[in-house]
PDB file of C-alpha atoms in Angstrom:
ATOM      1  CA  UNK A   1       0.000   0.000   0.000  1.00  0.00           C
ATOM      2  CA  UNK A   2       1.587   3.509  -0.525  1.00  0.00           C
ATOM      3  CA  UNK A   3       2.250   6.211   1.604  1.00  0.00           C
ATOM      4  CA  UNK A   4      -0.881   8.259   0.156  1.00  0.00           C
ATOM      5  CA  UNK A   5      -3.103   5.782   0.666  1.00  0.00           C
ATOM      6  CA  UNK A   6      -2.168   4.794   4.282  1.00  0.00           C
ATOM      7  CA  UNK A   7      -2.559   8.795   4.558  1.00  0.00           C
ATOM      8  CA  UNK A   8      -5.907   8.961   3.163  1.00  0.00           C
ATOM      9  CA  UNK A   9      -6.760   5.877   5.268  1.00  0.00           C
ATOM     10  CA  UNK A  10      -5.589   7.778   8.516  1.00  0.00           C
ATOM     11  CA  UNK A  11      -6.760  11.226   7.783  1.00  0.00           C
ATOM     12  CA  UNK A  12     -10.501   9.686   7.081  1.00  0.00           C
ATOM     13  CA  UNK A  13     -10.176   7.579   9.931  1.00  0.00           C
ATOM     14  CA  UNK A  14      -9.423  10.609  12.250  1.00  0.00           C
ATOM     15  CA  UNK A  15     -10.682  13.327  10.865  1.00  0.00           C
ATOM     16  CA  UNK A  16     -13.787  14.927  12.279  1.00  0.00           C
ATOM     17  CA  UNK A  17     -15.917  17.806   9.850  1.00  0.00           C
ATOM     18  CA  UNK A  18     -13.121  17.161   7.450  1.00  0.00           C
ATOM     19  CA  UNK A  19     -10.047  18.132   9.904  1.00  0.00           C
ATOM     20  CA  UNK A  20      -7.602  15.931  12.001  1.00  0.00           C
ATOM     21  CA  UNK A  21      -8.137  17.375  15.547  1.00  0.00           C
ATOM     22  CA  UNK A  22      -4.958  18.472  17.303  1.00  0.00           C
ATOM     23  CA  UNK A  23      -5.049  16.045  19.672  1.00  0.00           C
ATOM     24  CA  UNK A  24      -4.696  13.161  17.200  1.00  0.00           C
ATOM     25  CA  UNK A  25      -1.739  14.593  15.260  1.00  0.00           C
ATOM     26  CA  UNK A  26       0.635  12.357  17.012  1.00  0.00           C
ATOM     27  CA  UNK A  27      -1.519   9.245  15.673  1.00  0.00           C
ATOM     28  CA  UNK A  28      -1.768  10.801  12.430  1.00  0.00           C
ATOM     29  CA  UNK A  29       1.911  11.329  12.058  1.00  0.00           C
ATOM     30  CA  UNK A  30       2.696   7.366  13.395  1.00  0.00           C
ATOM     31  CA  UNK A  31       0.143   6.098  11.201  1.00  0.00           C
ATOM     32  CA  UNK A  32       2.038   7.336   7.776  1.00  0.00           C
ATOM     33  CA  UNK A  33       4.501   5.326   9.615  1.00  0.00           C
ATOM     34  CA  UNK A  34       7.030   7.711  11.053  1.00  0.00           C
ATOM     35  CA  UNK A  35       8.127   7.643  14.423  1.00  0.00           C
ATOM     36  CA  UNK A  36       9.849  10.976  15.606  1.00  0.00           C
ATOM     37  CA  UNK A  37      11.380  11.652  18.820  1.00  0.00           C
ATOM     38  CA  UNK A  38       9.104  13.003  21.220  1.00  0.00           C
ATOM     39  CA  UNK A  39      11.408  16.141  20.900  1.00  0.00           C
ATOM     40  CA  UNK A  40      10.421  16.320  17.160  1.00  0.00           C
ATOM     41  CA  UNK A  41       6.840  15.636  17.720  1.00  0.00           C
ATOM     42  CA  UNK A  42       6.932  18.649  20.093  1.00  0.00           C
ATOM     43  CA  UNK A  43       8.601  20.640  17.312  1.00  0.00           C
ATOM     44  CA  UNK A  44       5.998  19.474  14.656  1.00  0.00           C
ATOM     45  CA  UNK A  45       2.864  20.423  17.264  1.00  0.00           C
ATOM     46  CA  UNK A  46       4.284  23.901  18.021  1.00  0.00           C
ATOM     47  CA  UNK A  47       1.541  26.456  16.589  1.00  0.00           C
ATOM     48  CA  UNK A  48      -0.172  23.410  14.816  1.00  0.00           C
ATOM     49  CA  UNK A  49      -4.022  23.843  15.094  1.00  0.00           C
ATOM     50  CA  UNK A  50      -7.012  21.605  13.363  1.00  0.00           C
ATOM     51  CA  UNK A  51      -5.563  20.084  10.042  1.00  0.00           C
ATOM     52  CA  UNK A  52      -7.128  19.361   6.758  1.00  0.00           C
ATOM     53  CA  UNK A  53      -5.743  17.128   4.107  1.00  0.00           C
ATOM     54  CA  UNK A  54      -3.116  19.809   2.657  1.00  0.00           C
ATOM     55  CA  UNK A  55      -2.304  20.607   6.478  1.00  0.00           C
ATOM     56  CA  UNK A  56      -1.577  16.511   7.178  1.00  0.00           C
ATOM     57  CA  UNK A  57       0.741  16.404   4.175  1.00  0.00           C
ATOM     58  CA  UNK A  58       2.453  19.377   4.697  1.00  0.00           C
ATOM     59  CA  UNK A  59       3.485  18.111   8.644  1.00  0.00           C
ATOM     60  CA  UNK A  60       4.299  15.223   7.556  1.00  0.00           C
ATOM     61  CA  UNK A  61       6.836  15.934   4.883  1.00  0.00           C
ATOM     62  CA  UNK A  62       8.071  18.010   7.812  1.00  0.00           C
ATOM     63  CA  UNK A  63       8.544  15.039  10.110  1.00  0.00           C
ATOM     64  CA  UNK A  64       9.666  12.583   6.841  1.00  0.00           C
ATOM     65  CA  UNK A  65      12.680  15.541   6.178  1.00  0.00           C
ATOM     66  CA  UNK A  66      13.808  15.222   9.218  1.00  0.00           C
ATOM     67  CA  UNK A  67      13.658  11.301   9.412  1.00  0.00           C
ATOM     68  CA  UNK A  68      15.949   8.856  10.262  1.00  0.00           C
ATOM     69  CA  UNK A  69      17.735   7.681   6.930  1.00  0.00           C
ATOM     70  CA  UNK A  70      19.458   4.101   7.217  1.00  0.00           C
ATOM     71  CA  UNK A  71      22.416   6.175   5.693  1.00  0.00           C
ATOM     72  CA  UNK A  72      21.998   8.107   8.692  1.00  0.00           C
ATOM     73  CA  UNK A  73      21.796   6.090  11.316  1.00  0.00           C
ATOM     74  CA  UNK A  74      24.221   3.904  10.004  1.00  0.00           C
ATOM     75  CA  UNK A  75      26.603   7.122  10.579  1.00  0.00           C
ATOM     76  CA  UNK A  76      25.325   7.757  13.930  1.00  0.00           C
ATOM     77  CA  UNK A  77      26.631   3.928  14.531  1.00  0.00           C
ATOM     78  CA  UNK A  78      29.763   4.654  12.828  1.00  0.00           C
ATOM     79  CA  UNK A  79      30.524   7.377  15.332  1.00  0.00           C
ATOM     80  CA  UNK A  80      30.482   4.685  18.151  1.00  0.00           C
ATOM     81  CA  UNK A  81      32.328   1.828  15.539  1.00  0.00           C
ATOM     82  CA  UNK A  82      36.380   1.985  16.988  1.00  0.00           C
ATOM     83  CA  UNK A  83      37.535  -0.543  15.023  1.00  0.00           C
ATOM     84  CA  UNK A  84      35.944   0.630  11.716  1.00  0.00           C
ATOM     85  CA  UNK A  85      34.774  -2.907  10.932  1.00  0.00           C
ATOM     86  CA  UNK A  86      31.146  -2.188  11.124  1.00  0.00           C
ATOM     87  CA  UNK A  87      30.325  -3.360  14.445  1.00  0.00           C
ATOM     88  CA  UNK A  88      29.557  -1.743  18.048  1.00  0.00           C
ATOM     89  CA  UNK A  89      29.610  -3.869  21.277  1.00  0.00           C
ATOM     90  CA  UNK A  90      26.269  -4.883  22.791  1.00  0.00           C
ATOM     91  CA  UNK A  91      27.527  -3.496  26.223  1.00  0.00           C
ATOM     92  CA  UNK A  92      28.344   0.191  24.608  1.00  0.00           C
ATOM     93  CA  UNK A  93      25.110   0.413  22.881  1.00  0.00           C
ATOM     94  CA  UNK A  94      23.215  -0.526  26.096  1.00  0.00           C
ATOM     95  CA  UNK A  95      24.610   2.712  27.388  1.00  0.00           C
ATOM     96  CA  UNK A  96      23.766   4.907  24.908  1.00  0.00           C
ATOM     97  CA  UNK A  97      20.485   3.843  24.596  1.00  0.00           C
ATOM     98  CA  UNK A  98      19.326   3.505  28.061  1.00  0.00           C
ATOM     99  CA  UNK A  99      21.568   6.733  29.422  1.00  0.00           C
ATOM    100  CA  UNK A 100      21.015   9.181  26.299  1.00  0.00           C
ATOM    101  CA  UNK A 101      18.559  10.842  24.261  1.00  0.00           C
ATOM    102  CA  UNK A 102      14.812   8.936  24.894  1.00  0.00           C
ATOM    103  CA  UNK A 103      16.214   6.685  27.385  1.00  0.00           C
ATOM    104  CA  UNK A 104      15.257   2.493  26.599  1.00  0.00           C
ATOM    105  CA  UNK A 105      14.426   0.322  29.656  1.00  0.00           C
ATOM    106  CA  UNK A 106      15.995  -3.143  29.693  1.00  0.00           C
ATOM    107  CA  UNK A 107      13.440  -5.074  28.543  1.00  0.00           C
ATOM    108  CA  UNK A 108      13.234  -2.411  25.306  1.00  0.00           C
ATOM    109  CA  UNK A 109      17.084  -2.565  24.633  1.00  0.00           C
ATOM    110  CA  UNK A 110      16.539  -6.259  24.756  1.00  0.00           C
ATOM    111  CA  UNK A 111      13.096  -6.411  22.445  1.00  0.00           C
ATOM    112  CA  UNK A 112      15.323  -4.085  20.078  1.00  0.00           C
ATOM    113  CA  UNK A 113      18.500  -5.927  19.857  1.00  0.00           C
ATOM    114  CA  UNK A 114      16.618  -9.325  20.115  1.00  0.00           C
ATOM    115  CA  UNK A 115      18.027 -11.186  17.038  1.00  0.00           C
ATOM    116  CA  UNK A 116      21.101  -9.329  16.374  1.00  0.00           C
ATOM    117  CA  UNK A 117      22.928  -9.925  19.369  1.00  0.00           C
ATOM    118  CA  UNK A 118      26.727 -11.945  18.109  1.00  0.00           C
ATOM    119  CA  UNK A 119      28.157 -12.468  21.290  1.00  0.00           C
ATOM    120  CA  UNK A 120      28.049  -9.385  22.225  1.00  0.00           C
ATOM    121  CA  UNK A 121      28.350  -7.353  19.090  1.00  0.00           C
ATOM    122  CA  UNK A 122      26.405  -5.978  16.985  1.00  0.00           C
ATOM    123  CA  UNK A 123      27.085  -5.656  13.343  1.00  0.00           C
ATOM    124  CA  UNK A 124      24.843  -2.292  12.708  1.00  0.00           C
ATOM    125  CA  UNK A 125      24.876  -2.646   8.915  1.00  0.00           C
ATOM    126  CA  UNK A 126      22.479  -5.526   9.724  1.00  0.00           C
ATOM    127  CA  UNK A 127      20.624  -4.081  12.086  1.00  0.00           C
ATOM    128  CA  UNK A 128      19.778  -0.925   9.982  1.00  0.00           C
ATOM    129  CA  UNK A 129      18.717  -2.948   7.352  1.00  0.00           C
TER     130      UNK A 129
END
């Protein structure tokens, strides 16, 4: 299904009198199946009132531009990668993701690793993927 579609799907689904109240933004924004911080969200919500159809595209453009790119993130794992060989230890990412940023519990870090885990590396290239 494309994007449009799940957007059309969404924005009739919450719309009410042919606008997407404020409230549901958030849900409108995760439902054309971004996921920004809740930093970004905040950003994206500042001065945003009722929107229509042009109003839903327009934010979410905004939130897609500023969207994690595997290229991206596979940079932001590079910075972390001291051997250059495409991997970070298990143990190191633990503590940037449940000490930085939106902090992970346990359980999360280990529902999001879950799978990737090679004795206690993680080869990020896969990951990203």
């Amino acid at each position: 299904m494309s994007k449009e579609v799940v957007m059309r799907e969404a924005f009739d689904l919450l719309a009410k009198d042919g606008k997407i109240p404020k409230a549901s933004i958030p849900t409108a924004i995760r439902a054309a199946g971004l996921n920004p911080s809740e930093e970004k969200m905040a950003e994206l919500m500042g001065g945003a009132d009722d929107l229509d159809m042009g109003g839903y595209e327009a934010i979410v453009g905004k939130a897609s531009d500023a969207a994690d790119t595997a290229q991206s993130v596979a940079e932001a794992f590079r910075v972390f990668d001291k051997d250059m060989n495409g991997t970070v230890s298990v143990a190191e990412f633990r503590h940037i993701m449940t000490t930085m940023g939106e902090k992970y519990t346990e359980e999360e870090f280990r529902d999001l690793i879950q799978g990737f885990d090679d004795n206690g590396v993680l080869h990020y290239e896969k990951f990203i993927a």
